[in-house]
């Protein structure tokens, strides 16, 4: 032939700032095309029409030489433009060069995937398929006069609404019923522009396909996929839309003429992947919404269009079960993962461990649907346990299905595609945000990101608008969060650019300084709870970096939270890690040693009193921590039954608090009241309790409800006023739930059970003890478990339940093993069990004995009519709540 031999077009020059990796700065997207570019574009369009006309007028059997030459030239000039390549393919095919035509398609497909991360358009793929099938119709021209000017547009032109293929769901939808209903409800309610926004891989296109499925029987629909559209202005976008769907536009006003053509069209247009053409799409839809009153649009994009009348639907990842969830299979992320795994590897997945493994995978990828599907694609060759290992590094899990778009072939591809339009400063900020393990606010981001160009708050909002940073709203507070996969990639970038150590140092300094030398208070408990993952991450990096200036403050702030919510297991684990690190200063080590002792004594007697003596001696001059050492000693004496010594130590604690630490005085007085009641000094005990209450009753903090009220209630119960004790405890439980969103601590529930037992309300007491035993997050251990089983056995005895005997026998054995001595009042409530005629040997293991007794108590409680176990009322919101007025302990 006359045309030059076809070869792949030369690659375009690389963008400034390096390649496409995360750390590179990249370049800002180009602006609108200048007038010269517009003219070149229209010249190319005219040449394409000329080639098409030449092909249509070539006689059958003759070689379309001129068409092939022009099409090949156009393909070299526009290496990423598909129509010239299609024309060249057709010309080569009609010239008898079928192999060359197929090579053209292969080269184009490789270039599109390499440069843009997309697949060829459906029209290109369809032509390729027809060539492979050697369709006879390809050899003959269509005889359509292509140079004829299109007729003037009809006023109610609906041809645009019938040409493009609509998305068809290939799998069942899981966990998105509310979102589908929200889109349909918005359209039914008169909304004409609904934008589905969310991060890459969250399932926006899948939701759009489902919307199509629900609307196709009742509305005229049309679909626009903008994934392959490059950088264009609004006129070029209008021309592309019109040309692709057979609508004539005028060169001087493409947008206006498109709006005129559609001014009476009645349809819903589904617009997918508007991310890369956000500005032009917003401008075009603004004109169409204003000029075409019966057109409606549903758009998917990482960012909102931000035009008047837009109704935004944020699409979040699917809900994942928390680690302590009793039913992980009920969560949408687990259900989707299970369904997709069964698609690839049918078989049973009914074990409890299977559900836990599925939940672990879902949490590791934040419930991102794309990630779940990528992982499920490997189920045919891996066990479930191996899939759990696979998602430890989820960024590079490849797609098993070859037909996925390039940007969806791994999470790394998806995130890099989403971040490719960021400017260098936005990339820098996003990298540094990677050190946050959980939600953070703007103040924390400012401290941790460090100096950057421009307004950090505006940059944060931009990253949130692009769905690279997630927004969490609670009340009047706005916080931000990175998906774990985005965080993984950001941390990679920090390591590659050498910024990781500096960012981590700023991160731990921010959290260490927040509560340095602060006593226990509501704001501290709330803040450490809200940012718990980041406090732990800061402590981890402080210990790893041997940073004594932050490690001590972090471990103490965390201890105050652990002590408040009675989170014994994680507290002991991290305190032991800090104590063994050698990083803490002598003063911080003494505080951490006392903190460890305070948590340990909740589950076991102190086997090394010398450690407590050592910590107390080191803290003798510390006005805050020395009274705490006395309280820890008093509690230990109380638990082993040395009530006289406990009363003396409590008195010393009160004396020290009055002189040096008045913020400890309410708790010290409550402890002294409880100790006085055990030595039969009831009048003094009630007076002391009254003084303690007077110090907090005017404006009680949530920390008072947890640290002071349970001990006050214990003293009141011992002094013969259980009704007042129960009222104040149930009020405290409700207040802690309302103010801090926390469940009551085991101690609060346990003391409520004893108070109800003292009121003669055995069934109510049993419910409180059962709630303590069945707390999914803080199952009682050691001393607390033994005392709770004593109370539950006593309640069963008062209800004449035959299970009381074995429960009390085992509970008293646990008390003996742990060295726990009940108070005199409690001992009077616990009936001595009758010795069994045939003794049942008790398990040697405390754990086995505790589990057996717990199951027995819970089963007996569940069998009672109207029990909380039958009704499922296990949350503080369903517990009986007295008047908000706090009843003071009066004599």
XYZ file of C-alpha atoms in Angstrom, residues 16 101 129 134 166 178 234 317 359 507 563 666 672 686 749 827 879 889:
18
model
C 7.452 16.930 35.477
C -5.034 -4.414 11.621
C -14.150 -8.750 17.693
C -13.963 -12.073 9.835
C -26.463 0.950 29.917
C -30.228 1.978 51.975
C -16.882 22.334 28.583
C -17.043 1.361 52.747
C -14.147 -10.406 59.730
C 2.873 12.799 66.055
C -8.281 2.540 84.838
C -13.975 12.840 97.156
C -12.754 5.771 104.053
C -22.423 7.727 106.785
C -22.702 -3.312 87.746
C -20.906 -12.452 104.096
C -31.483 -0.437 81.998
C -26.460 9.755 100.917
